[in-house]
Tab-separated table of C-alpha atoms in Angstrom:
chain	number	residue	atom	x	y	z
A	27	UNK	CA	-26.494	-5.147	39.049
A	28	UNK	CA	-25.704	-8.717	38.101
A	29	UNK	CA	-28.653	-8.703	35.714
A	30	UNK	CA	-27.376	-5.474	34.156
A	31	UNK	CA	-23.901	-6.997	33.730
A	32	UNK	CA	-25.276	-10.167	32.111
A	33	UNK	CA	-27.471	-8.173	29.744
A	34	UNK	CA	-24.558	-5.957	28.645
A	35	UNK	CA	-22.287	-8.958	28.229
A	36	UNK	CA	-24.830	-10.668	25.956
A	37	UNK	CA	-25.145	-7.555	23.783
A	38	UNK	CA	-21.383	-7.224	23.326
A	39	UNK	CA	-20.922	-10.905	22.599
A	40	UNK	CA	-23.766	-10.817	20.053
A	41	UNK	CA	-22.124	-7.912	18.232
A	42	UNK	CA	-18.687	-9.502	18.330
A	43	UNK	CA	-19.882	-12.847	16.980
A	44	UNK	CA	-21.839	-11.371	14.042
A	45	UNK	CA	-20.497	-12.617	10.714
A	46	UNK	CA	-17.742	-14.567	12.475
A	47	UNK	CA	-15.406	-17.128	10.923
A	48	UNK	CA	-13.834	-19.664	13.241
A	49	UNK	CA	-10.210	-20.015	12.241
A	50	UNK	CA	-7.969	-22.811	13.407
A	51	UNK	CA	-4.590	-21.123	13.432
A	52	UNK	CA	-2.411	-18.172	12.538
A	53	UNK	CA	-1.645	-19.402	9.008
A	54	UNK	CA	-5.307	-19.479	8.044
A	55	UNK	CA	-5.681	-15.891	9.209
A	56	UNK	CA	-2.577	-14.903	7.242
A	57	UNK	CA	-4.005	-16.519	4.119
A	58	UNK	CA	-7.223	-14.555	4.590
A	59	UNK	CA	-5.132	-11.417	4.993
A	60	UNK	CA	-3.257	-12.132	1.740
A	61	UNK	CA	-6.572	-12.262	-0.068
A	62	UNK	CA	-8.431	-9.398	1.599
A	63	UNK	CA	-6.003	-6.860	3.052
A	64	UNK	CA	-6.603	-3.524	1.331
A	65	UNK	CA	-3.122	-2.179	2.067
A	66	UNK	CA	-1.419	-5.183	0.458
A	67	UNK	CA	-3.790	-5.173	-2.519
A	68	UNK	CA	-3.102	-1.463	-3.017
A	69	UNK	CA	0.661	-2.063	-2.890
A	70	UNK	CA	0.292	-4.885	-5.440
A	71	UNK	CA	-1.617	-2.643	-7.844
A	72	UNK	CA	0.921	0.166	-7.451
A	73	UNK	CA	3.737	-2.282	-8.181
A	74	UNK	CA	1.997	-3.470	-11.344
A	75	UNK	CA	1.598	0.160	-12.382
A	76	UNK	CA	5.310	0.810	-11.782
A	77	UNK	CA	6.223	-2.158	-13.963
A	78	UNK	CA	4.825	-0.279	-16.962
A	79	UNK	CA	7.191	2.680	-16.577
A	80	UNK	CA	10.145	0.779	-18.057
A	81	UNK	CA	8.083	-0.263	-21.090
A	82	UNK	CA	6.925	3.309	-21.605
A	83	UNK	CA	10.460	4.702	-21.596
A	84	UNK	CA	11.786	1.913	-23.831
A	85	UNK	CA	9.107	2.772	-26.371
A	86	UNK	CA	10.757	6.183	-26.821
A	87	UNK	CA	13.982	4.530	-27.999
A	88	UNK	CA	12.591	2.123	-30.600
A	89	UNK	CA	11.134	3.022	-34.037
A	90	UNK	CA	7.562	4.241	-34.172
A	91	UNK	CA	5.291	3.778	-37.189
A	92	UNK	CA	2.141	5.714	-38.073
A	93	UNK	CA	-0.315	4.981	-40.872
A	94	UNK	CA	-2.457	7.824	-42.223
A	95	UNK	CA	-5.219	7.369	-44.816
A	96	UNK	CA	-7.481	9.934	-46.503
A	97	UNK	CA	-10.522	9.939	-48.797
A	98	UNK	CA	-11.792	13.153	-50.401
A	99	UNK	CA	-14.992	13.728	-52.368
A	100	UNK	CA	-15.490	17.398	-53.317
A	101	UNK	CA	-18.180	18.941	-55.500
A	102	UNK	CA	-18.103	22.600	-56.606
A	103	UNK	CA	-20.371	24.660	-58.841
A	104	UNK	CA	-19.320	27.855	-60.621
A	105	UNK	CA	-22.341	29.869	-61.872
A	106	UNK	CA	-20.106	32.327	-63.738
A	107	UNK	CA	-18.743	32.029	-67.176
A	108	UNK	CA	-15.155	30.903	-67.151
A	109	UNK	CA	-12.552	33.032	-68.818
A	110	UNK	CA	-10.648	31.937	-71.847
A	111	UNK	CA	-7.075	31.455	-70.787
A	112	UNK	CA	-5.786	32.539	-74.230
A	113	UNK	CA	-7.729	35.788	-74.607
A	114	UNK	CA	-8.666	36.524	-70.983
A	115	UNK	CA	-12.268	37.250	-72.059
A	116	UNK	CA	-15.374	35.382	-70.915
A	117	UNK	CA	-16.049	32.154	-72.774
A	118	UNK	CA	-19.088	32.828	-74.991
A	119	UNK	CA	-20.098	29.187	-75.211
A	120	UNK	CA	-20.191	28.126	-71.509
A	121	UNK	CA	-22.832	29.384	-69.109
A	122	UNK	CA	-21.565	27.623	-65.957
A	123	UNK	CA	-19.512	24.621	-64.847
A	124	UNK	CA	-19.624	21.952	-62.119
A	125	UNK	CA	-16.471	20.185	-60.872
A	126	UNK	CA	-16.330	16.858	-58.964
A	127	UNK	CA	-12.990	15.937	-57.377
A	128	UNK	CA	-12.371	12.473	-55.890
A	129	UNK	CA	-9.044	11.555	-54.295
A	130	UNK	CA	-7.649	8.969	-51.897
A	131	UNK	CA	-4.245	8.503	-50.377
A	132	UNK	CA	-2.170	6.907	-47.664
A	133	UNK	CA	1.100	7.607	-45.879
A	134	UNK	CA	3.423	5.620	-43.608
A	135	UNK	CA	5.552	7.696	-41.261
A	136	UNK	CA	8.389	6.395	-39.088
A	137	UNK	CA	10.571	8.073	-36.471
A	138	UNK	CA	13.664	6.762	-34.713
A	139	UNK	CA	15.781	8.351	-31.997
A	140	UNK	CA	19.459	8.127	-32.976
A	141	UNK	CA	20.914	9.982	-30.015
A	142	UNK	CA	19.151	11.395	-26.923
A	143	UNK	CA	21.189	11.051	-23.753
A	144	UNK	CA	18.350	12.256	-21.526
A	145	UNK	CA	16.208	9.282	-22.576
A	146	UNK	CA	19.058	6.917	-21.625
A	147	UNK	CA	18.969	8.347	-18.105
A	148	UNK	CA	15.173	8.101	-18.097
A	149	UNK	CA	15.481	4.405	-18.961
A	150	UNK	CA	17.908	3.827	-16.089
A	151	UNK	CA	15.551	5.705	-13.805
A	152	UNK	CA	12.599	3.590	-14.955
A	153	UNK	CA	14.522	0.371	-14.247
A	154	UNK	CA	15.151	1.566	-10.693
A	155	UNK	CA	11.512	2.591	-10.288
A	156	UNK	CA	10.535	-0.974	-11.194
A	157	UNK	CA	13.047	-2.323	-8.652
A	158	UNK	CA	11.685	0.098	-6.047
A	159	UNK	CA	8.169	-1.150	-6.750
A	160	UNK	CA	9.251	-4.748	-6.148
A	161	UNK	CA	11.009	-3.687	-2.952
A	162	UNK	CA	7.968	-1.743	-1.765
A	163	UNK	CA	5.808	-4.802	-2.359
A	164	UNK	CA	8.197	-6.906	-0.249
A	165	UNK	CA	7.944	-4.285	2.487
A	166	UNK	CA	4.151	-4.506	2.253
A	167	UNK	CA	4.318	-8.294	2.745
A	168	UNK	CA	6.549	-7.819	5.793
A	169	UNK	CA	4.217	-5.167	7.128
A	170	UNK	CA	1.270	-7.519	6.680
A	171	UNK	CA	3.007	-10.204	8.765
A	172	UNK	CA	3.713	-7.656	11.504
A	173	UNK	CA	0.131	-6.381	11.477
A	174	UNK	CA	-1.265	-9.919	11.604
A	175	UNK	CA	1.012	-10.761	14.535
A	176	UNK	CA	0.082	-7.566	16.349
A	177	UNK	CA	-3.676	-7.841	15.901
A	178	UNK	CA	-3.768	-11.622	16.457
A	179	UNK	CA	-1.937	-11.564	19.772
A	180	UNK	CA	-3.528	-8.277	20.856
A	181	UNK	CA	-6.869	-10.034	20.508
A	182	UNK	CA	-5.611	-13.094	22.387
A	183	UNK	CA	-4.235	-10.882	25.147
A	184	UNK	CA	-7.522	-8.975	25.398
A	185	UNK	CA	-9.493	-12.233	25.598
A	186	UNK	CA	-7.173	-13.700	28.234
A	187	UNK	CA	-7.347	-10.525	30.294
A	188	UNK	CA	-11.143	-10.626	30.041
A	189	UNK	CA	-11.051	-14.164	31.472
A	190	UNK	CA	-8.911	-12.947	34.374
A	191	UNK	CA	-11.243	-10.041	35.063
A	192	UNK	CA	-14.303	-12.306	34.883
A	193	UNK	CA	-12.656	-14.650	37.387
A	194	UNK	CA	-11.990	-11.724	39.709
A	195	UNK	CA	-15.587	-10.557	39.320
A	196	UNK	CA	-16.937	-14.004	40.191
A	197	UNK	CA	-14.637	-14.279	43.219
A	198	UNK	CA	-15.533	-10.757	44.355
A	199	UNK	CA	-19.243	-11.525	43.909
A	200	UNK	CA	-18.938	-14.533	46.230
A	201	UNK	CA	-17.054	-12.463	48.762
A	202	UNK	CA	-19.721	-9.761	48.579
A	203	UNK	CA	-22.480	-12.308	49.267
A	204	UNK	CA	-20.530	-13.692	52.213
A	205	UNK	CA	-19.797	-10.193	53.512
A	206	UNK	CA	-23.476	-9.264	53.415
A	207	UNK	CA	-24.375	-12.337	55.431
A	208	UNK	CA	-21.616	-11.690	57.950
A	209	UNK	CA	-22.633	-8.052	58.191
A	210	UNK	CA	-26.219	-9.080	58.873
A	211	UNK	CA	-24.882	-11.285	61.672
A	212	UNK	CA	-22.752	-8.406	62.971
A	213	UNK	CA	-19.493	-10.244	62.337
A	214	UNK	CA	-17.901	-7.440	60.256
A	215	UNK	CA	-18.212	-3.661	60.280
A	216	UNK	CA	-19.933	-1.779	57.478
A	217	UNK	CA	-16.577	-0.451	56.270
A	218	UNK	CA	-15.546	-3.980	55.267
A	219	UNK	CA	-18.800	-4.467	53.396
A	220	UNK	CA	-18.396	-1.158	51.598
A	221	UNK	CA	-14.812	-2.021	50.675
A	222	UNK	CA	-15.912	-5.284	49.049
A	223	UNK	CA	-18.847	-3.546	47.358
A	224	UNK	CA	-16.451	-0.949	45.958
A	225	UNK	CA	-14.126	-3.700	44.716
A	226	UNK	CA	-17.081	-5.429	43.039
A	227	UNK	CA	-18.163	-2.227	41.279
A	228	UNK	CA	-14.585	-1.656	40.105
A	229	UNK	CA	-14.351	-5.242	38.840
A	230	UNK	CA	-17.604	-4.801	36.926
A	231	UNK	CA	-16.342	-1.598	35.311
A	232	UNK	CA	-13.093	-3.349	34.373
A	233	UNK	CA	-15.092	-6.153	32.724
A	234	UNK	CA	-16.921	-3.674	30.492
A	235	UNK	CA	-13.645	-2.011	29.522
A	236	UNK	CA	-12.062	-5.405	28.769
A	237	UNK	CA	-15.043	-6.438	26.623
A	238	UNK	CA	-14.737	-3.204	24.675
A	239	UNK	CA	-11.036	-3.922	24.112
A	240	UNK	CA	-11.871	-7.420	22.822
A	241	UNK	CA	-14.376	-6.052	20.307
A	242	UNK	CA	-11.934	-3.324	19.237
A	243	UNK	CA	-9.211	-5.872	18.515
A	244	UNK	CA	-11.689	-8.092	16.684
A	245	UNK	CA	-12.497	-5.102	14.493
A	246	UNK	CA	-8.790	-4.406	13.902
A	247	UNK	CA	-8.273	-7.992	12.759
A	248	UNK	CA	-11.438	-7.923	10.638
A	249	UNK	CA	-10.150	-4.760	8.958
A	250	UNK	CA	-7.191	-6.783	7.686
A	251	UNK	CA	-8.845	-10.080	6.731
A	252	UNK	CA	-12.296	-8.814	5.741
A	253	UNK	CA	-14.300	-10.828	8.276
A	254	UNK	CA	-14.546	-11.399	12.008
A	255	UNK	CA	-12.603	-14.202	13.634
A	256	UNK	CA	-13.309	-16.320	16.696
A	257	UNK	CA	-11.740	-19.271	18.525
A	258	UNK	CA	-8.120	-18.193	18.170
A	259	UNK	CA	-5.403	-20.722	18.933
A	260	UNK	CA	-3.211	-19.900	21.935
A	261	UNK	CA	0.500	-20.286	22.465
A	262	UNK	CA	1.621	-23.551	23.969
A	263	UNK	CA	2.357	-23.357	27.685
A	264	UNK	CA	5.884	-24.644	27.037
A	265	UNK	CA	6.670	-22.006	24.378
A	266	UNK	CA	10.338	-21.049	24.587
A	267	UNK	CA	10.719	-17.307	25.069
A	268	UNK	CA	14.383	-17.169	24.088
A	269	UNK	CA	16.922	-14.408	23.614
A	270	UNK	CA	17.879	-13.232	20.082
A	271	UNK	CA	20.200	-15.590	18.246
A	272	UNK	CA	22.955	-14.504	18.124
A	273	UNK	CA	22.659	-12.467	21.286
A	274	UNK	CA	24.885	-9.716	19.879
A	275	UNK	CA	23.340	-6.343	19.132
A	276	UNK	CA	26.185	-5.316	16.794
A	277	UNK	CA	25.492	-8.345	14.600
A	278	UNK	CA	21.844	-7.326	14.198
A	279	UNK	CA	22.767	-3.709	13.463
A	280	UNK	CA	25.275	-4.746	10.782
A	281	UNK	CA	22.758	-7.103	9.223
A	282	UNK	CA	20.098	-4.409	9.250
A	283	UNK	CA	22.355	-1.809	7.624
A	284	UNK	CA	23.119	-4.234	4.815
A	285	UNK	CA	19.760	-5.973	4.343
A	286	UNK	CA	16.995	-3.677	5.588
A	287	UNK	CA	14.270	-3.351	2.967
A	288	UNK	CA	13.305	0.148	4.110
A	289	UNK	CA	16.918	1.349	3.946
A	290	UNK	CA	17.462	-0.174	0.497
A	291	UNK	CA	14.233	1.469	-0.677
A	292	UNK	CA	15.471	4.833	0.594
A	293	UNK	CA	18.797	4.351	-1.239
A	294	UNK	CA	16.923	3.482	-4.440
A	295	UNK	CA	14.831	6.629	-4.117
A	296	UNK	CA	18.042	8.634	-3.847
A	297	UNK	CA	19.420	6.976	-6.999
A	298	UNK	CA	16.146	7.664	-8.820
A	299	UNK	CA	16.397	11.338	-7.864
A	300	UNK	CA	19.981	11.412	-9.170
A	301	UNK	CA	18.939	9.850	-12.496
A	302	UNK	CA	16.220	12.485	-12.761
A	303	UNK	CA	18.871	15.168	-12.259
A	304	UNK	CA	21.107	13.624	-14.957
A	305	UNK	CA	18.177	13.321	-17.385
A	306	UNK	CA	17.324	16.993	-17.009
A	307	UNK	CA	20.992	17.964	-17.324
A	308	UNK	CA	21.316	15.860	-20.499
A	309	UNK	CA	18.344	17.679	-22.061
A	310	UNK	CA	20.791	20.512	-22.795
A	311	UNK	CA	22.719	18.240	-25.151
A	312	UNK	CA	21.898	17.963	-28.883
A	313	UNK	CA	19.540	15.230	-30.026
A	314	UNK	CA	19.595	13.353	-33.335
A	315	UNK	CA	16.456	11.830	-34.863
A	316	UNK	CA	15.664	10.027	-38.105
A	317	UNK	CA	12.293	10.363	-39.804
A	318	UNK	CA	10.891	8.991	-43.069
A	319	UNK	CA	7.541	9.109	-44.837
A	320	UNK	CA	6.206	7.148	-47.814
A	321	UNK	CA	2.947	8.440	-49.341
A	322	UNK	CA	0.713	7.781	-52.350
A	323	UNK	CA	-2.206	9.887	-53.672
A	324	UNK	CA	-4.666	9.140	-56.528
A	325	UNK	CA	-7.176	11.767	-57.705
A	326	UNK	CA	-9.839	12.156	-60.424
A	327	UNK	CA	-11.369	15.479	-61.511
A	328	UNK	CA	-14.555	15.588	-63.658
A	329	UNK	CA	-15.803	18.929	-65.032
A	330	UNK	CA	-19.262	19.287	-66.491
A	331	UNK	CA	-19.959	22.384	-68.626
A	332	UNK	CA	-23.423	23.823	-69.264
A	333	UNK	CA	-23.311	25.104	-72.833
A	334	UNK	CA	-25.416	27.825	-74.452
A	335	UNK	CA	-28.264	26.823	-76.740
A	336	UNK	CA	-27.136	27.084	-80.348
A	337	UNK	CA	-23.673	28.283	-79.392
A	338	UNK	CA	-21.859	30.172	-82.178
A	339	UNK	CA	-19.123	27.606	-82.062
A	340	UNK	CA	-21.245	24.866	-83.646
A	341	UNK	CA	-19.701	25.502	-86.994
A	342	UNK	CA	-16.252	26.835	-86.294
A	343	UNK	CA	-14.226	26.648	-84.084
A	344	UNK	CA	-15.287	23.449	-82.192
A	345	UNK	CA	-17.506	23.917	-79.133
A	346	UNK	CA	-16.127	23.249	-75.650
A	347	UNK	CA	-16.526	19.685	-74.417
A	348	UNK	CA	-19.525	18.879	-72.301
A	349	UNK	CA	-17.411	16.640	-69.952
A	350	UNK	CA	-13.745	16.994	-69.100
A	351	UNK	CA	-12.014	14.205	-67.111
A	352	UNK	CA	-8.504	14.193	-65.675
A	353	UNK	CA	-6.713	11.741	-63.375
A	354	UNK	CA	-3.430	11.952	-61.487
A	355	UNK	CA	-1.325	9.713	-59.261
A	356	UNK	CA	1.613	10.675	-57.078
A	357	UNK	CA	3.989	8.649	-54.913
A	358	UNK	CA	6.404	10.381	-52.561
A	359	UNK	CA	9.274	9.163	-50.363
A	360	UNK	CA	10.915	11.550	-47.941
A	361	UNK	CA	13.462	10.974	-45.205
A	362	UNK	CA	15.525	13.234	-43.028
A	363	UNK	CA	17.987	13.312	-40.166
A	364	UNK	CA	17.170	16.086	-37.706
A	365	UNK	CA	19.628	17.666	-35.302
A	366	UNK	CA	18.155	19.661	-32.437
A	367	UNK	CA	20.145	21.789	-29.991
A	368	UNK	CA	18.348	23.776	-27.260
A	369	UNK	CA	19.766	27.280	-27.027
A	370	UNK	CA	17.429	29.260	-24.773
A	371	UNK	CA	14.205	28.219	-23.049
A	372	UNK	CA	13.488	31.249	-20.905
A	373	UNK	CA	15.319	29.744	-17.911
A	374	UNK	CA	13.109	26.652	-17.763
A	375	UNK	CA	15.927	24.093	-18.035
A	376	UNK	CA	18.067	25.887	-15.465
A	377	UNK	CA	15.156	26.032	-13.034
A	378	UNK	CA	14.306	22.354	-13.506
A	379	UNK	CA	17.972	21.461	-13.015
A	380	UNK	CA	18.130	23.381	-9.725
A	381	UNK	CA	14.877	21.782	-8.613
A	382	UNK	CA	16.121	18.248	-9.318
A	383	UNK	CA	19.387	19.040	-7.526
A	384	UNK	CA	17.501	20.071	-4.393
A	385	UNK	CA	15.316	16.953	-4.620
A	386	UNK	CA	18.434	14.789	-4.848
A	387	UNK	CA	19.879	16.509	-1.770
A	388	UNK	CA	16.610	15.875	0.078
A	389	UNK	CA	16.712	12.194	-0.899
A	390	UNK	CA	20.258	11.898	0.446
A	391	UNK	CA	19.185	13.453	3.733
A	392	UNK	CA	16.352	10.906	3.873
A	393	UNK	CA	18.897	8.113	3.473
A	394	UNK	CA	20.950	9.514	6.359
A	395	UNK	CA	17.840	9.763	8.503
A	396	UNK	CA	16.895	6.198	7.585
A	397	UNK	CA	20.343	4.942	8.624
A	398	UNK	CA	20.039	6.579	12.022
A	399	UNK	CA	16.409	5.568	12.576
A	400	UNK	CA	17.160	1.978	11.541
A	401	UNK	CA	20.010	1.622	14.026
A	402	UNK	CA	17.834	3.082	16.785
A	403	UNK	CA	14.887	0.809	15.921
A	404	UNK	CA	17.085	-2.318	15.790
A	405	UNK	CA	18.620	-1.459	19.137
A	406	UNK	CA	15.186	-0.823	20.648
A	407	UNK	CA	13.723	-4.086	19.290
A	408	UNK	CA	16.765	-6.096	20.406
A	409	UNK	CA	16.631	-4.690	23.918
A	410	UNK	CA	12.863	-5.180	23.880
A	411	UNK	CA	13.326	-8.895	23.264
A	412	UNK	CA	15.858	-9.137	26.079
A	413	UNK	CA	13.588	-7.179	28.392
A	414	UNK	CA	10.642	-9.359	27.379
A	415	UNK	CA	12.438	-12.567	28.369
A	416	UNK	CA	13.327	-11.080	31.735
A	417	UNK	CA	9.814	-9.764	32.354
A	418	UNK	CA	8.164	-13.029	31.312
A	419	UNK	CA	10.287	-14.956	33.805
A	420	UNK	CA	9.571	-12.385	36.497
A	421	UNK	CA	5.810	-12.218	35.948
A	422	UNK	CA	5.527	-16.002	35.635
A	423	UNK	CA	7.039	-16.304	39.068
A	424	UNK	CA	4.858	-13.423	40.277
A	425	UNK	CA	1.703	-15.261	39.130
A	426	UNK	CA	2.748	-18.404	41.023
A	427	UNK	CA	3.560	-16.383	44.134
A	428	UNK	CA	0.322	-14.378	43.920
A	429	UNK	CA	-1.774	-17.543	43.531
A	430	UNK	CA	-0.098	-19.061	46.582
A	431	UNK	CA	-0.471	-15.822	48.516
A	432	UNK	CA	-4.161	-15.483	47.631
A	433	UNK	CA	-4.882	-19.080	48.687
A	434	UNK	CA	-3.151	-18.698	52.031
A	435	UNK	CA	-4.815	-15.311	52.623
A	436	UNK	CA	-8.281	-16.749	51.977
A	437	UNK	CA	-7.651	-19.635	54.377
A	438	UNK	CA	-6.348	-17.214	57.000
A	439	UNK	CA	-9.408	-15.008	56.475
A	440	UNK	CA	-11.677	-17.974	57.184
A	441	UNK	CA	-9.775	-18.520	60.434
A	442	UNK	CA	-10.133	-14.827	61.322
A	443	UNK	CA	-6.452	-13.900	61.154
A	444	UNK	CA	-6.792	-11.888	57.941
A	445	UNK	CA	-9.062	-9.020	56.975
A	446	UNK	CA	-11.095	-8.273	53.894
A	447	UNK	CA	-8.523	-5.725	52.798
A	448	UNK	CA	-5.860	-8.425	52.809
A	449	UNK	CA	-7.920	-10.568	50.437
A	450	UNK	CA	-8.613	-7.638	48.104
A	451	UNK	CA	-4.923	-6.764	47.968
A	452	UNK	CA	-3.982	-10.395	47.239
A	453	UNK	CA	-6.601	-10.589	44.475
A	454	UNK	CA	-5.389	-7.354	42.921
A	455	UNK	CA	-1.782	-8.580	42.997
A	456	UNK	CA	-2.778	-11.786	41.205
A	457	UNK	CA	-4.783	-9.971	38.527
A	458	UNK	CA	-1.986	-7.482	37.912
A	459	UNK	CA	0.580	-10.274	37.578
A	460	UNK	CA	-1.623	-12.239	35.156
A	461	UNK	CA	-2.438	-9.209	33.007
A	462	UNK	CA	1.171	-8.038	32.936
A	463	UNK	CA	2.345	-11.515	31.956
A	464	UNK	CA	-0.015	-11.633	28.969
A	465	UNK	CA	0.988	-8.126	27.901
A	466	UNK	CA	4.737	-8.807	28.013
A	467	UNK	CA	4.248	-12.037	26.045
A	468	UNK	CA	2.556	-10.036	23.301
A	469	UNK	CA	5.287	-7.380	23.352
A	470	UNK	CA	7.982	-10.068	23.199
A	471	UNK	CA	6.488	-11.550	20.036
A	472	UNK	CA	6.065	-8.103	18.454
A	473	UNK	CA	9.675	-7.149	19.199
A	474	UNK	CA	10.970	-10.513	17.966
A	475	UNK	CA	9.218	-10.232	14.606
A	476	UNK	CA	9.979	-6.527	14.333
A	477	UNK	CA	13.691	-7.235	14.860
A	478	UNK	CA	13.634	-9.687	11.943
A	479	UNK	CA	11.710	-7.236	9.778
A	480	UNK	CA	14.191	-4.427	10.474
A	481	UNK	CA	17.049	-6.661	9.320
A	482	UNK	CA	15.201	-7.834	6.207
A	483	UNK	CA	14.993	-11.417	7.453
A	484	UNK	CA	11.245	-11.703	8.128
A	485	UNK	CA	9.199	-13.962	5.850
A	486	UNK	CA	6.245	-16.331	5.924
A	487	UNK	CA	8.448	-19.169	7.239
A	488	UNK	CA	8.716	-17.318	10.559
A	489	UNK	CA	4.929	-17.204	10.695
A	490	UNK	CA	4.747	-20.946	10.026
A	491	UNK	CA	7.279	-21.630	12.789
A	492	UNK	CA	5.221	-19.593	15.254
A	493	UNK	CA	2.033	-21.268	14.119
A	494	UNK	CA	3.530	-24.642	15.008
A	495	UNK	CA	3.815	-23.384	18.598
A	496	UNK	CA	0.052	-22.809	18.865
A	497	UNK	CA	-2.182	-25.361	20.526
């Protein structure tokens, strides 16, 4: 069984150390996350896309210019005799004619909106969309800090718990060897041996579960930073797990309601929905536009006539010309002021107006929900920090007491005044206290950073301050 455990441990460690980067501290991991996190990169790209909306709407309010150019080369052949325009009869001297027309031209067209109130509202909406994009990007940076903190200390906690479980397994293995020898000598009943064997099997199963949890958290961290990480720095033993400053829940709630990024983003979304409603409502108003066009066209027409042999017109009157050329040139300037007033659109505008009104109502309800959820989350995080400080103090003392209790129980067992069950219970108490202490430390840090994020106060400086507390 020991061979099986060692073989499995080697496989898991080989997988977990594949393509591993050894980072020194939390800041280095955060820098890797800034470069490689897909969620942050996606938020950055979406923000850049939102920045273009304001430019697009502004372009509708400034003059637009269009240049058109044309070149025409047309050849036509008429196999019939043309008619004389004076008499209306067929021309007796021309068999057929061929016409070549060549023309070229250009035109410059400009349009300018003079009055369109709906586009004014669209511009205001676009400005708020840009602001919302910046705010969403700030939220993404906060979220990245929280995810780095969570995955970093979840991995540390999993590794520390694995060390505790390995220590219990080694201690249980020694006890099992001793119990087998004492059983062979008849010093203990088989029930004691079976109890220790059962505890060893349970410890081995716990080791495998803990190793799986370590690999899982390594994968979670690698998902953020793009590579696997090893050799994480731990918190200093003298780290001060302090209460929130100030230790007043109402202060944190007031700060959150005024500075929360998520709440401000929800309010902006409501304002954007309202601007959309106003833009659709303003589309019922008349619009005034100016347009002008300057154009120039040059053309040349050449007509070639095929005359009859010995036409009767050789003497009198004169024969038709063999070639006829004509040229023309035209320059045109047109401008207009156009007034447009929508009268009836089949109910489309009314339907869109009702739709935007409902969307605005929904956005307002989202703001109300965000207010309530924010206050609840701040209260929960604040109380979580307070609870964490209390639990850390309690479990720290529990670890000291359990270590003392286990030592005294083992010495009493050697003297015969304690049983195997007493040792197993003392070991289990120690492991539980150690594991619980690591877990509440992680939860304390998560609640502390989450409390700052909910109030809009979390930034990279908080990460640097925590990094300075790592050994």
